[in-house]
mmCIF file of C-alpha atoms in Angstrom:
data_model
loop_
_atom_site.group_PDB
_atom_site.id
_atom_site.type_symbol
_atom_site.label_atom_id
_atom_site.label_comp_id
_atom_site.label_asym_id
_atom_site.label_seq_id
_atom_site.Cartn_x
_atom_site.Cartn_y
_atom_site.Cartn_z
ATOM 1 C CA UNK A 2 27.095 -12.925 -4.187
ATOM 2 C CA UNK A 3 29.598 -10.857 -6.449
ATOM 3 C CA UNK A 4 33.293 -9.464 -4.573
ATOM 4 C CA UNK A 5 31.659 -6.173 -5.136
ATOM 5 C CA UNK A 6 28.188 -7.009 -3.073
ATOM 6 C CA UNK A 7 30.135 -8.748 -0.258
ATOM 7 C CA UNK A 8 32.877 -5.875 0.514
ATOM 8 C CA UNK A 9 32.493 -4.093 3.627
ATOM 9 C CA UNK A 10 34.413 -1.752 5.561
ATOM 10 C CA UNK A 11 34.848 -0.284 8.833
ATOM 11 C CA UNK A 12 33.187 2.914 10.544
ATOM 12 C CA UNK A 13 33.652 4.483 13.538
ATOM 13 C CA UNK A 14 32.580 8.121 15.070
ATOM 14 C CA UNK A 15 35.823 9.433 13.744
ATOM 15 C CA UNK A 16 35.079 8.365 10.415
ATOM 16 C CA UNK A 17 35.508 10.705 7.342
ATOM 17 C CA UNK A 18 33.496 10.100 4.416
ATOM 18 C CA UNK A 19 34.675 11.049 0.663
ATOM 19 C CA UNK A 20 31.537 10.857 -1.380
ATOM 20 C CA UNK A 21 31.100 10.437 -5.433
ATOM 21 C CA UNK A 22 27.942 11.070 -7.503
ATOM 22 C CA UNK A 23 29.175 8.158 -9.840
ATOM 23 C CA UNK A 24 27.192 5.714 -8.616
ATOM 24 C CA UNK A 25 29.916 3.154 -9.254
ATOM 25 C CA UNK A 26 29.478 -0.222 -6.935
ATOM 26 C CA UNK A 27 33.499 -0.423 -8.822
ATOM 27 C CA UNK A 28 34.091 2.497 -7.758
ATOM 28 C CA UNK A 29 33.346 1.963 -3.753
ATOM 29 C CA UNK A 30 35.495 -1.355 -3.958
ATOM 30 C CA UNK A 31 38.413 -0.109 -5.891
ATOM 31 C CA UNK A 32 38.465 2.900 -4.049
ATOM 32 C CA UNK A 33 38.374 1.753 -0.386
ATOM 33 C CA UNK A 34 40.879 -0.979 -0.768
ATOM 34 C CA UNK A 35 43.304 1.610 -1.703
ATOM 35 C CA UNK A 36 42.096 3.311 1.426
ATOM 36 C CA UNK A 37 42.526 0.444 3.612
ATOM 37 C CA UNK A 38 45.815 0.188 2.431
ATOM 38 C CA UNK A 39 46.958 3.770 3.405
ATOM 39 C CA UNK A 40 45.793 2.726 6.928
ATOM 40 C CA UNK A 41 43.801 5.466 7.030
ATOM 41 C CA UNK A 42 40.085 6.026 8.655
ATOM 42 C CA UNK A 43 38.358 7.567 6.163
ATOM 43 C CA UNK A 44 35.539 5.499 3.454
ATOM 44 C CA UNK A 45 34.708 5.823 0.145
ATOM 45 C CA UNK A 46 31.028 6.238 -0.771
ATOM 46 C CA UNK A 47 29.670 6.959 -4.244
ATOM 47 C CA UNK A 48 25.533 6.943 -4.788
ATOM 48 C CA UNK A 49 23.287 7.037 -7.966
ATOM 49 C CA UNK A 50 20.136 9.296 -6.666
ATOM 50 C CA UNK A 51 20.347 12.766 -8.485
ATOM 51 C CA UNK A 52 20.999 15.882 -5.758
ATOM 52 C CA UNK A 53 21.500 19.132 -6.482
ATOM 53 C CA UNK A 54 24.221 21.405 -5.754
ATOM 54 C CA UNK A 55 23.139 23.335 -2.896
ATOM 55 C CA UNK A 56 22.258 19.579 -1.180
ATOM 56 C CA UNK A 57 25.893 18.261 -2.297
ATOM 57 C CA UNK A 58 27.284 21.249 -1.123
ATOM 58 C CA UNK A 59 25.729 20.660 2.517
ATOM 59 C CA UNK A 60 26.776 17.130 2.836
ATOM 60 C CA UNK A 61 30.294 17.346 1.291
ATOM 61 C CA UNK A 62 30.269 20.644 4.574
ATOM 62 C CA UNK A 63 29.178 17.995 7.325
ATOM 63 C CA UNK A 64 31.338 17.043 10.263
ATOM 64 C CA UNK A 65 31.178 13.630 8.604
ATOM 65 C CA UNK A 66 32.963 14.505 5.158
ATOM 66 C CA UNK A 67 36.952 14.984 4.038
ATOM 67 C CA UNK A 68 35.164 16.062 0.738
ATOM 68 C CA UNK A 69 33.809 14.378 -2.678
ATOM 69 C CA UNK A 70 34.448 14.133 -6.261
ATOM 70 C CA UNK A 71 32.352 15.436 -8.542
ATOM 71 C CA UNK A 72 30.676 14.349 -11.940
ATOM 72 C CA UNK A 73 29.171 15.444 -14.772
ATOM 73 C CA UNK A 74 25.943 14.377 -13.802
ATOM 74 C CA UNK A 75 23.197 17.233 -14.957
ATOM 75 C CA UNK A 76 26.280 19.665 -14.964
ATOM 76 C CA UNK A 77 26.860 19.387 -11.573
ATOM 77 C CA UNK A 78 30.640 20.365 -12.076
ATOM 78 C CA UNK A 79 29.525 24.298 -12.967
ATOM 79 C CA UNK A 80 26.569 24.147 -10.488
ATOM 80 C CA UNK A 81 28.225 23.483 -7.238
ATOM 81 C CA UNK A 82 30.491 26.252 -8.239
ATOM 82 C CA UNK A 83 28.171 29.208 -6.549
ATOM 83 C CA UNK A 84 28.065 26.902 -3.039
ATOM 84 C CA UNK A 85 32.001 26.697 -2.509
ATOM 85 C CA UNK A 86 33.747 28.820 -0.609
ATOM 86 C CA UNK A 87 36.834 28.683 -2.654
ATOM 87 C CA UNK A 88 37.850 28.178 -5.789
ATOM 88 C CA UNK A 89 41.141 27.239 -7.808
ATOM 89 C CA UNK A 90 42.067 29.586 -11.249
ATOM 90 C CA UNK A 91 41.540 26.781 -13.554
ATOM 91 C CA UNK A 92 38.322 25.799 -12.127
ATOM 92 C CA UNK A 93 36.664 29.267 -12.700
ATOM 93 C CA UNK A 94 38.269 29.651 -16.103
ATOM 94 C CA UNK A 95 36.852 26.150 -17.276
ATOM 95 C CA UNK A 96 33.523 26.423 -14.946
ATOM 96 C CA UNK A 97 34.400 22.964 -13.847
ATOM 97 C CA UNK A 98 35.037 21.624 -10.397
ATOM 98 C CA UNK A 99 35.705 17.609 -10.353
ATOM 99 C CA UNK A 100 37.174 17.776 -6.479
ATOM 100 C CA UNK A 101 35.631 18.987 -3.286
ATOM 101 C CA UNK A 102 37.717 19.481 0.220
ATOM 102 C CA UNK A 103 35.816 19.734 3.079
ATOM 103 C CA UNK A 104 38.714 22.138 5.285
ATOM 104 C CA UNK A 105 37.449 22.709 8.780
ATOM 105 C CA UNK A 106 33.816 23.334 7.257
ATOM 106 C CA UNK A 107 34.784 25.416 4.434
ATOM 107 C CA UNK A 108 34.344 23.687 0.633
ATOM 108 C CA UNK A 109 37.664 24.401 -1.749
ATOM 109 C CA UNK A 110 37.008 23.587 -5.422
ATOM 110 C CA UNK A 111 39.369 22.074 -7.540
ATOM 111 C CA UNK A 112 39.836 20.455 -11.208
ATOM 112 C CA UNK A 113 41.985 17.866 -11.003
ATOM 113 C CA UNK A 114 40.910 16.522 -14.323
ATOM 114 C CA UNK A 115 43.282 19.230 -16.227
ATOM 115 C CA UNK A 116 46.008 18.245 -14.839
ATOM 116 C CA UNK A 117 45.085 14.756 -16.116
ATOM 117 C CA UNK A 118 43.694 15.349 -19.575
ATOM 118 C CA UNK A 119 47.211 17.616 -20.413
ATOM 119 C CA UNK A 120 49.532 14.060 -18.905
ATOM 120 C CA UNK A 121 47.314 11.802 -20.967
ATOM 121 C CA UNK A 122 47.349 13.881 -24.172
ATOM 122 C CA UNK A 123 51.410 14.906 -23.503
ATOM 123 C CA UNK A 124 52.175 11.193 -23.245
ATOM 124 C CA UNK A 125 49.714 10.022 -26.250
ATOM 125 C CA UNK A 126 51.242 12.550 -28.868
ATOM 126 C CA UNK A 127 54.873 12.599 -28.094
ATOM 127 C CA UNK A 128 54.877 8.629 -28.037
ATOM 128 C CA UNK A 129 53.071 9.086 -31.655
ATOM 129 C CA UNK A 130 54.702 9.850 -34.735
ATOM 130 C CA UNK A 131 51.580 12.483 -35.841
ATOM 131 C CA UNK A 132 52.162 16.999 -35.860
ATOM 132 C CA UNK A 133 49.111 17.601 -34.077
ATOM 133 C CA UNK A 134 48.336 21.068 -34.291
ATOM 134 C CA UNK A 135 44.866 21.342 -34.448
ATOM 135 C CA UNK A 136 41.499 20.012 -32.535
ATOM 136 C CA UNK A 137 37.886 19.306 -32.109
ATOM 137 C CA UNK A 138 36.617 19.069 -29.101
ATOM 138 C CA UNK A 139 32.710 16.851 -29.252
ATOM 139 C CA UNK A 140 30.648 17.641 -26.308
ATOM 140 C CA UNK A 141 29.534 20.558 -24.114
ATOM 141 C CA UNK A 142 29.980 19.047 -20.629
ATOM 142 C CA UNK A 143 32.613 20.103 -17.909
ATOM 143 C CA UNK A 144 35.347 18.234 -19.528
ATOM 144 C CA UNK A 145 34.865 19.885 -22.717
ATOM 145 C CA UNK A 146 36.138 23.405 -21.174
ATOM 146 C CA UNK A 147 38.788 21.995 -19.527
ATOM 147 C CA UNK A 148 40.010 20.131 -22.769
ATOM 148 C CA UNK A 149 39.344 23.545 -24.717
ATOM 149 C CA UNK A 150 42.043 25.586 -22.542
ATOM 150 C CA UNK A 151 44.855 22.543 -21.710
ATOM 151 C CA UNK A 152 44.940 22.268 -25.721
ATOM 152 C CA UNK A 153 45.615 25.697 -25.780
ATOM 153 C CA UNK A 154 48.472 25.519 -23.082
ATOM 154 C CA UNK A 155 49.813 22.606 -25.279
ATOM 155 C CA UNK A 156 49.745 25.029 -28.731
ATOM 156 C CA UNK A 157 46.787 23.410 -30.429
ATOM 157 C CA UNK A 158 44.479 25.380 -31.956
ATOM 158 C CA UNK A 159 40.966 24.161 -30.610
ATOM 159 C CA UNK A 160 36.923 23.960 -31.661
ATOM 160 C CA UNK A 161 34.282 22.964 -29.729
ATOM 161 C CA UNK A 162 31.428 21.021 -31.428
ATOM 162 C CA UNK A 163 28.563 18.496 -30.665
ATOM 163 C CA UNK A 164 25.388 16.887 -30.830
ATOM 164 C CA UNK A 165 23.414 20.164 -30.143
ATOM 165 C CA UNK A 166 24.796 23.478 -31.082
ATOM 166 C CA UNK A 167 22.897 25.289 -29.404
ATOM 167 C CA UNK A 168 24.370 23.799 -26.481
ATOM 168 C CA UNK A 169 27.494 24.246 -27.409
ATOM 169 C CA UNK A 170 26.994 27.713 -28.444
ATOM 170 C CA UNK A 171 26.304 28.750 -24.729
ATOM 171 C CA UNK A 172 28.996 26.854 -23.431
ATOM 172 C CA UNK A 173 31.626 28.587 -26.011
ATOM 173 C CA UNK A 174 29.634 31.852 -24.469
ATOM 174 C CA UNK A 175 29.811 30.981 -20.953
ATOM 175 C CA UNK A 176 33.553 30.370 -21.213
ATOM 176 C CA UNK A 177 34.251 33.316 -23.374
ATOM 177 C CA UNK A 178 35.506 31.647 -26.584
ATOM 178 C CA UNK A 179 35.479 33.805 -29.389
ATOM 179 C CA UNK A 180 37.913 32.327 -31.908
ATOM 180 C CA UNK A 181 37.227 28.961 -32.212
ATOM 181 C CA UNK A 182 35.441 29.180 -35.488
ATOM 182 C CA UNK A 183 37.609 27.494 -38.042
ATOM 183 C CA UNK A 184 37.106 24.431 -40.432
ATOM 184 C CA UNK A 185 38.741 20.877 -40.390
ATOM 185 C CA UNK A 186 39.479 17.885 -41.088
ATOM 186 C CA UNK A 187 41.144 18.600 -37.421
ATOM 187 C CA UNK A 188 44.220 16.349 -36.426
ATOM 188 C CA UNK A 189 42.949 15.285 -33.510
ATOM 189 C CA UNK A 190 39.872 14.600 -31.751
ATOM 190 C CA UNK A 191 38.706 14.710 -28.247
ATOM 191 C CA UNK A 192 35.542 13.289 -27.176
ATOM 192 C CA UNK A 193 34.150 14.643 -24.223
ATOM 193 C CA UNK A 194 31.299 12.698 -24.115
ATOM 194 C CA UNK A 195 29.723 9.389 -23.236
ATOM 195 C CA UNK A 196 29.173 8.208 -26.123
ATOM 196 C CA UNK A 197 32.398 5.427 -25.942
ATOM 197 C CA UNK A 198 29.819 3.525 -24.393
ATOM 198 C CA UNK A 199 27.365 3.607 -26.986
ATOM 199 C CA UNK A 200 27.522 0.934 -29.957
ATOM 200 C CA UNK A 201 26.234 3.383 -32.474
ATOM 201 C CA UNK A 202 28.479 5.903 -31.289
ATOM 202 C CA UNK A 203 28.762 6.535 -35.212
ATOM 203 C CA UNK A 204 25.075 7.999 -35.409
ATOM 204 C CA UNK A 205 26.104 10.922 -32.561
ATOM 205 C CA UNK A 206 25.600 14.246 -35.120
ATOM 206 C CA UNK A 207 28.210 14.874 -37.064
ATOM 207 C CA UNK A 208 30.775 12.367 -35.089
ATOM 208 C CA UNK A 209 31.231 10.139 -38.262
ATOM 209 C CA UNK A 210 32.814 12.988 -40.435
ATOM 210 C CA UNK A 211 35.231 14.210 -37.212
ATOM 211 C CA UNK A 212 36.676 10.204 -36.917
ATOM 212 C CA UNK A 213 36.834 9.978 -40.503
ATOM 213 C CA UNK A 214 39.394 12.845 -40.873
ATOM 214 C CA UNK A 215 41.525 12.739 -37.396
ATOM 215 C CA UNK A 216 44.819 11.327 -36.874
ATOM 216 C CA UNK A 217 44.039 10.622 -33.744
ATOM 217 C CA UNK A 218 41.380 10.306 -30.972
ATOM 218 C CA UNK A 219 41.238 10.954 -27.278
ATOM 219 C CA UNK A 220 38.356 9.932 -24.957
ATOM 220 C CA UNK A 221 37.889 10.434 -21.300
ATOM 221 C CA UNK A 222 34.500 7.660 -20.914
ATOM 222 C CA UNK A 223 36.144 4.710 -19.628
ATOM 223 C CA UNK A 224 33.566 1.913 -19.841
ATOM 224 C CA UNK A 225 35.647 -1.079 -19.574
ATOM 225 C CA UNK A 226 36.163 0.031 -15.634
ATOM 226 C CA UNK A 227 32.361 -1.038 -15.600
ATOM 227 C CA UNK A 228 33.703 -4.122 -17.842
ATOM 228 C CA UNK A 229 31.536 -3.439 -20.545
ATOM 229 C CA UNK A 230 32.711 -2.411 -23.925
ATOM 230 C CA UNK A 231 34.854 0.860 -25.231
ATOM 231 C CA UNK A 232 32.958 0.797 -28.375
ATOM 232 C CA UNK A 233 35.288 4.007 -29.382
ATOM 233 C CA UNK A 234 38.470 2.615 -28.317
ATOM 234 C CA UNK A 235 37.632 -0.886 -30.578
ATOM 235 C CA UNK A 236 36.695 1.071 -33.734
ATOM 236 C CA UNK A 237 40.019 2.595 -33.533
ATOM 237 C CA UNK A 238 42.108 -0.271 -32.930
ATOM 238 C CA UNK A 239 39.806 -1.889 -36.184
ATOM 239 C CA UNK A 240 40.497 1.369 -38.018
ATOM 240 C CA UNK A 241 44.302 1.774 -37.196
ATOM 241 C CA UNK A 242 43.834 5.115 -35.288
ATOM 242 C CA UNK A 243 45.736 6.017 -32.782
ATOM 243 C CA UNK A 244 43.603 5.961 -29.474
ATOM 244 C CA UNK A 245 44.674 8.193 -26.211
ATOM 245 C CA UNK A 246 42.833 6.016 -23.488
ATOM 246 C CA UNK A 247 40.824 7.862 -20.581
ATOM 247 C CA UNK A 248 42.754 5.663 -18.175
ATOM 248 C CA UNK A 249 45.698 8.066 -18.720
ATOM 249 C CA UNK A 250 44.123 10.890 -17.607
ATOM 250 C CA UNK A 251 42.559 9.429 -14.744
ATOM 251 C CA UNK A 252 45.497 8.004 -13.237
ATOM 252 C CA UNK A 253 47.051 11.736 -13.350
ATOM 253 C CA UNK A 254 44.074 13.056 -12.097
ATOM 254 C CA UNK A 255 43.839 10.454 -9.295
ATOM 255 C CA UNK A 256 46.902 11.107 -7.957
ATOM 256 C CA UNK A 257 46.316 14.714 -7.669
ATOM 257 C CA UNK A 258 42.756 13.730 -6.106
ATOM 258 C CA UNK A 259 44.449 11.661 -3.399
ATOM 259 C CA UNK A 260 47.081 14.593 -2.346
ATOM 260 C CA UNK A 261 44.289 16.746 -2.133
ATOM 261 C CA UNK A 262 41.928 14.327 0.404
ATOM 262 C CA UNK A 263 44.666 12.969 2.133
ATOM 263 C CA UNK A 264 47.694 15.609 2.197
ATOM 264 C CA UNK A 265 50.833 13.844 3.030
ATOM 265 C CA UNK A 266 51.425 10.954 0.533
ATOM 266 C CA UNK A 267 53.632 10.413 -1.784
ATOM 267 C CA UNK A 268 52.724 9.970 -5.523
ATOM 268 C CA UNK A 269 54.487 6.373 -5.449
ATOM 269 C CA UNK A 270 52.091 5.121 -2.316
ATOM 270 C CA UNK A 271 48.951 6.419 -4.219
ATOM 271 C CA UNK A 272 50.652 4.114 -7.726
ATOM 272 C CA UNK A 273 51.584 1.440 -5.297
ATOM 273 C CA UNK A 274 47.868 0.952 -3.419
ATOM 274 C CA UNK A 275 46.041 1.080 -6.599
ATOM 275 C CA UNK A 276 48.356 -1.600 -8.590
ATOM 276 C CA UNK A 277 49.070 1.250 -11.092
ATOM 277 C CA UNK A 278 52.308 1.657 -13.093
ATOM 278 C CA UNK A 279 54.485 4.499 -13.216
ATOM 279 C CA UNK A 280 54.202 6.508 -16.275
#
């Protein structure tokens, strides 16, 4: 039996659930011994069955529930959008929601995930010695908008591309983007994708051309937390290009998470409790 099977936790009727659509048996062990640590009486579950939004929505609003993250599971983070109550300005502008509070029975949307994805990319091309002043963006999921308008705040000039254009034709429509439509080689590339996970990432539509050209490359998939390979992450360290690891936004995204779920806390206890270093 594996540390992961054997960890347990404990409920009682005054329990408060946060819940995850990861699916991540990682997840539940890393996240829960940070909770344990807090001293607080609330448990981390995260499940694999697929549930729609209105059925998310319900059990995120039950007596039960401080609230949930979000994935991009079957575009769940655009979904759930129509069964919140309220939602935060950057959410609606990037039709993403990655965090769900449950406040006295009413469900407040937010995206924590900009906050991380501008940290990780500030911190990746300051500590470079590359102008980056333009981007793709590969991939028409939830992180794909939210990438699309932090770029913007940072003075990049953006384009959104992928596997299926189609696709990414309606998400450029559904987020109003209108003047995205300029040519590369771009200096820097953000997968928003899965595909890290893949080994023939390289045979994703048109990805080949976009890694050949970059100066850079940012991806938010984060396989290694699974510990299996960041195929994406080794072809750049085997191609000497720069690599902006997914860990970096998570971590800033995390800690927003936390102060969101738990309130209180200070942003060195949340470091502290998950063995995390200080940026």
């Amino acid at each position: 039996m594996s540390d992961i099977d054997s960890f347990s936790v404990k409920i009682n009727p005054n329990t408060k659930f946060i819940f995850s659509t990861s699916g991540s048996a990682n997840s539940i062990q890393k996240h829960n011994s940070a909770l344990q640590k807090f001293g607080l009486d609330m448990v981390y579950f995260t499940f694999s069955d697929p549930i729609t939004p209105d059925q998310y929505a319900e059990l995120l609003k039950s007596p039960i529930s401080r609230g949930g993250a979000v994935t991009g599971k079957d575009g769940l983070k655009s979904t759930i959008i129509p069964f919140l109550d309220e939602v935060e300005p950057i959410a609606k502008k990037t039709l993403a929601v990655n965090t769900i509070v449950n406040q006295g029975g009413k469900l407040l949307g937010y995206n924590t995930d900009a906050e991380g994805l501008k940290a990780a990319l500030s911190k990746g091309i300051n500590n470079s010695n590359h102008t980056i002043k333009t981007a793709v963006i590969y991939g028409n999921g939830g992180v794909s908008g939210v990438a699309y308008h932090v770029l913007k705040e940072l003075g990049i000039k953006a384009v959104i591309t992928g596997r299926n254009q189609e696709k990414v034709n309606s998400k450029k429509r559904d987020l109003g983007i209108e003047d995205d439509d300029f040519r590369g080689p771009y200096d820097l590339l953000v997968d928003a994708t899965p595909i890290s996970s893949q080994a023939d990432f390289l045979k994703a539509e048109g990805f080949k051309e976009l890694i050949t050209h970059c100066k850079m490359v940012f991806s938010h998939n984060m396989p290694e937390k699974d510990n299996k390979t960041n195929h994406l992450q080794k072809y750049c360290l085997e191609h000497n290009l720069e690599f902006i690891p997914g860990s970096e936004m998570y971590k800033a995204q995390l800690i927003r998470q936390y102060k969101l779920f738990i309130g209180d806390i200070s942003t060195e206890q949340i470091l502290e409790n998950w063995n995390l270093e200080a940026s």
